Amino acid sequence: MKRQVPLLITFIVGAVLVVAAFIPHNPFGRLGENFSLYFDIIAVFAFFLGGGNLVRIHSGRFFRGLKFYFMEIKKQGGFWPLKMLIAFPFYAMGGIEDRRGKDWFFSMVTLIGFFVMLWAGLFKIGNPGGWQGNVTAPGSLFQDFFMYVFTPLKATMYSLLAFFVASASYRAFRAKNKEATILLVTAFVILLGRTPAGYYVTFWLPDTLSFFQVPNLANWIMGVPNLAGQRAIIVGISLGVISMSLRVILGIERTYLGQDKD
Amino acid sequence: MAFFDTIKNIDRRVIFLFIALSVIVPLLFNVIFPERITPIVQKIFDKIEALPEGSRVLISLDFDPSTAPEQEPMVDAVIYHCCQRNVKLYVMALWGAGQNIADATINRIITTHFPNKVYGVDYVHLGYKAGNQGLINVIITDMKKMYTTDVNGTQIDSIPMMRGVRSLKNMDLIAAFGGGFPGLKEWILFAGDPGNIPVAGGVTAVSAPLLYPYYPNQMLGMMGGIKGAAEYESELIRKYPDFEKMPHGGLEMMGPQAVAHVVIMLFIIIGNVTFFIDRKRKTRAN
């Protein structure tokens, strides 16, 4: 019963949505709309689930680390409460490490970040419109945290990619064989074509040879070989999704239900 | 040979240093190169330029701060263009962080540069709703099933510009920004195609190749990365010289990007030269 009911729901919803796509008239059209609406409502609960899961995992790790730290300090004797306060920064930064308490400091930072943002957003602290206003209104604490803490952090993390891409390009783009040479030349054309430098390198070519101007070559690579490859991939993925969806709807694929036992 | 060995085993921190310098120096000296618009970007520009006054444009901000430096210039340019054309803007987000970005963008572009624009009459912020493509699937038939209020909690029916808007099909253009999931691709698949609504937008440079298969039949046009934004901005400056007084991140960031690309290419050349010399030496030794 624990497995039959979810399988039945999946079959009905999946079948109705497939039929609704081909016959968008009532009752299938209305049912399809309603099922999409239910999906949106259920999606909201994923936030509670995600938040709860984050707190559960990181609080467990944090308290385990804190307990281990407390025991370590107490073992050393002396006036342990003072020792505990003094040693905390060193311990937190990884001075004392143990399998049981590893990375607990990062869990603490995660939990603080989570609860501070939750507090600022939930109670709309400093919101110009008060409780009724928009949570992300300029001037609210939530928006300030977002703009001045979250945004620089995320942008920094992403921009680090530039350094690794450069380093990886230096090591990986070697003309070792025919295929690697084609890849190297393509990368060169795209890199050059995506900058104004590409234009200046080949702008002197006559109109009859304009195809060989680097920006035009880059556009051709994106619009022809890349397009063909991407289309092939999309067709392949789509066929895979269709067959997988049929397996799920018909109850052949059951891994999404968890462990495969009744 | 010592020099060759040093170059061959170049420390990656040296590469990092060169990349950092190639970005910082052009930024400090505000290096700006002229840009020429490509057809894939031109189509978006022409579409907005051809929209009659009072047309409806939906702007969806489906990205977060990690890609904001690449995508915000596109959004700024399109919103500026729409405001110049006096079209009605419906701003929303499929990503949670998109709502914050939308608020900041409205404040930066509309409130600051178009103070005569009235909220609820010329533009509305519908905010973020969960559901990804499921949300699009619902609002393609009925907006009010998902949006009963705007982001400020104002009833949708009391917002003047929402009158006459039943679903996405009432939009004249959907401009979606974001190459992740959900993003521009989902707007094409779940709104543009079934609703026969023109969909255009912008994505990060790494996502752009994945969207080419939809151009030009299912996707009107696309701005790929900073280059796309810079192309749009250059066309905006040409048509609306006042835009030059505004911050134009696309053109400003193309300088560092161009120099960084050239530095990467130089390193690739160095890498290949050392590779061939090394191979020759090994062949000789054998």
XYZ file of C-alpha atoms in Angstrom, chain B residues 43-281:
239
model
C 16.881 41.181 -33.523
C 16.072 41.921 -29.861
C 16.909 45.582 -30.339
C 14.766 45.842 -33.469
C 11.850 44.061 -31.808
C 11.779 46.462 -28.841
C 12.312 49.399 -31.182
C 9.287 48.301 -33.217
C 6.969 47.837 -30.217
C 4.164 50.430 -30.184
C 3.739 52.561 -27.054
C 1.836 50.742 -24.336
C 2.927 47.264 -25.489
C 3.479 44.711 -22.742
C 6.927 43.283 -22.068
C 7.558 40.659 -19.412
C 11.031 40.769 -17.904
C 12.048 37.673 -15.967
C 15.228 37.798 -13.891
C 16.263 34.184 -13.473
C 19.755 34.458 -12.078
C 21.530 35.097 -8.817
C 24.480 37.291 -7.805
C 27.049 34.778 -9.062
C 26.249 35.656 -12.676
C 24.862 39.140 -12.018
C 27.990 40.986 -13.233
C 27.505 39.304 -16.606
C 23.726 39.601 -16.793
C 22.839 42.847 -15.076
C 24.195 45.032 -17.914
C 21.837 43.216 -20.329
C 18.858 43.725 -18.021
C 19.729 47.389 -17.471
C 20.042 48.005 -21.200
C 16.761 46.269 -22.083
C 14.820 47.991 -19.279
C 16.278 51.350 -20.317
C 15.293 50.676 -23.919
C 11.761 49.627 -22.914
C 11.350 52.762 -20.805
C 12.468 54.899 -23.733
C 9.891 53.171 -25.920
C 7.157 53.727 -23.287
C 6.184 50.085 -23.090
C 4.680 48.541 -19.978
C 7.076 46.405 -17.963
C 6.049 43.341 -15.977
C 9.017 42.282 -13.868
C 9.149 38.859 -12.216
C 11.604 36.128 -11.208
C 11.771 32.344 -11.353
C 14.793 32.385 -9.051
C 14.521 33.379 -5.395
C 17.431 35.792 -5.609
C 15.912 37.282 -8.757
C 13.404 39.248 -6.674
C 16.188 41.077 -4.827
C 17.974 41.756 -8.100
C 14.735 43.002 -9.672
C 14.156 45.451 -6.836
C 17.701 46.757 -7.105
C 17.397 47.044 -10.900
C 14.093 48.914 -10.756
C 15.629 51.274 -8.223
C 18.797 51.729 -10.295
C 17.223 52.240 -13.717
C 13.546 53.172 -13.564
C 13.303 55.133 -10.299
C 16.592 56.967 -10.872
C 16.507 57.689 -14.602
C 12.784 57.666 -15.353
C 11.179 59.383 -12.342
C 8.066 60.156 -14.384
C 7.262 56.448 -14.698
C 4.447 55.459 -12.352
C 4.417 52.139 -10.502
C 1.351 50.145 -11.432
C 0.831 52.148 -14.612
C 4.158 51.864 -16.420
C 5.806 49.024 -14.530
C 4.934 46.415 -11.963
C 7.035 44.031 -9.912
C 5.324 40.674 -9.513
C 8.155 39.142 -7.479
C 9.285 35.571 -7.127
C 7.103 32.477 -7.057
C 8.221 28.900 -6.611
C 7.470 26.300 -9.249
C 10.071 26.779 -11.977
C 8.631 25.656 -15.316
C 5.431 24.657 -13.464
C 4.827 28.339 -12.769
C 5.160 29.180 -16.480
C 2.816 26.304 -17.246
C 0.144 27.887 -15.057
C 0.519 31.555 -16.024
C 0.412 30.721 -19.716
C -3.304 30.134 -19.178
C -4.099 32.244 -16.114
C -1.816 34.787 -14.409
C -4.125 35.282 -11.452
C -3.912 31.655 -10.400
C -0.338 32.370 -9.282
C -0.224 36.133 -8.900
C -3.016 37.432 -6.703
C -0.876 40.315 -5.455
C 2.245 42.114 -6.587
C 5.480 42.059 -4.586
C 4.184 44.779 -2.235
C 1.032 42.868 -1.416
C -1.217 45.083 -3.567
C -4.168 43.218 -5.052
C -3.530 42.454 -8.725
C -7.008 43.667 -9.741
C -6.312 47.100 -8.285
C -3.152 47.575 -10.376
C -4.152 49.536 -13.508
C -1.670 47.879 -15.888
C -2.819 44.387 -14.883
C -6.282 45.052 -16.294
C -6.597 43.220 -19.547
C -3.787 40.838 -18.695
C -5.241 37.395 -18.358
C -2.238 35.267 -19.212
C 1.212 35.342 -20.745
C -0.472 35.313 -24.140
C -1.293 38.985 -23.570
C 2.415 39.832 -23.566
C 4.017 41.249 -26.699
C 7.470 40.068 -25.714
C 9.048 37.929 -23.025
C 12.608 38.917 -22.181
C 14.116 36.299 -19.885
C 17.566 36.603 -18.429
C 19.306 33.499 -17.133
C 20.942 30.472 -18.666
C 20.525 28.193 -15.663
C 17.497 26.174 -14.646
C 14.877 27.531 -14.889
C 15.864 30.155 -17.411
C 15.529 31.319 -20.974
C 15.216 27.734 -22.261
C 12.190 27.038 -20.047
C 10.548 30.272 -21.204
C 10.993 29.115 -24.807
C 9.686 25.599 -24.172
C 6.776 26.375 -21.847
C 5.671 29.867 -22.938
C 7.114 30.890 -26.302
C 6.322 27.701 -28.179
C 2.874 26.778 -26.818
C 1.678 30.390 -26.552
C 3.252 31.671 -29.758
C 4.809 34.548 -27.796
C 8.119 36.092 -28.936
C 10.828 35.125 -26.441
C 14.248 36.734 -26.272
C 16.775 37.306 -23.541
C 20.279 37.005 -22.299
C 22.415 34.304 -20.793
C 25.959 33.866 -19.547
C 28.624 33.223 -22.176
C 29.003 29.574 -21.117
C 25.266 28.915 -21.547
C 24.940 30.646 -24.923
C 26.039 27.697 -27.130
C 23.287 25.525 -25.590
C 20.588 27.914 -26.762
C 21.647 28.354 -30.379
C 19.377 25.472 -31.559
C 16.332 27.595 -30.658
C 17.442 30.565 -32.761
C 15.828 32.062 -34.845
C 12.564 30.106 -34.997
C 11.728 29.573 -31.338
C 13.911 32.273 -29.841
C 13.815 35.766 -31.285
C 17.333 36.732 -30.256
C 19.888 36.322 -27.504
C 22.632 38.205 -25.755
C 25.473 35.859 -24.894
C 27.590 37.060 -21.980
C 29.189 40.446 -21.587
C 29.806 40.619 -25.336
C 26.063 40.471 -26.022
C 25.410 43.160 -23.422
C 28.152 45.367 -24.882
C 26.708 44.992 -28.390
C 23.255 45.992 -27.166
C 24.656 48.950 -25.261
C 26.615 50.182 -28.274
C 23.435 50.115 -30.365
C 21.551 51.908 -27.584
C 24.202 54.648 -27.496
C 23.933 55.000 -31.248
C 20.165 55.363 -31.131
C 19.770 57.075 -27.741
C 22.929 59.145 -27.055
C 21.657 59.883 -23.518
C 22.416 56.280 -22.599
C 26.119 57.115 -22.739
C 25.745 59.136 -19.540
C 24.500 56.042 -17.721
C 26.760 53.316 -16.378
C 27.098 50.736 -19.164
C 28.627 47.675 -17.576
C 28.759 45.658 -20.782
C 31.101 48.015 -22.630
C 33.111 48.699 -19.483
C 33.671 45.009 -18.814
C 34.508 44.116 -22.400
C 37.908 45.812 -21.958
C 39.084 43.521 -19.138
C 37.504 40.523 -20.879
C 39.318 41.279 -24.149
C 42.681 41.672 -22.419
C 42.117 38.531 -20.319
C 41.260 36.550 -23.475
C 44.450 37.742 -25.151
C 46.492 36.771 -22.058
C 44.898 33.302 -22.018
C 45.703 32.895 -25.725
C 49.320 33.908 -25.111
C 49.577 31.286 -22.397
C 48.091 28.669 -24.728
C 50.700 29.592 -27.370
C 53.500 29.388 -24.782
C 52.148 26.031 -23.608
C 52.156 24.649 -27.156
C 55.608 25.986 -28.034
C 57.091 24.370 -24.913
C 55.174 21.179 -25.682
C 56.649 20.913 -29.192
C 60.171 21.786 -28.066
C 59.917 19.207 -25.310
C 58.666 16.560 -27.757
C 61.498 17.331 -30.162
C 64.047 17.030 -27.358
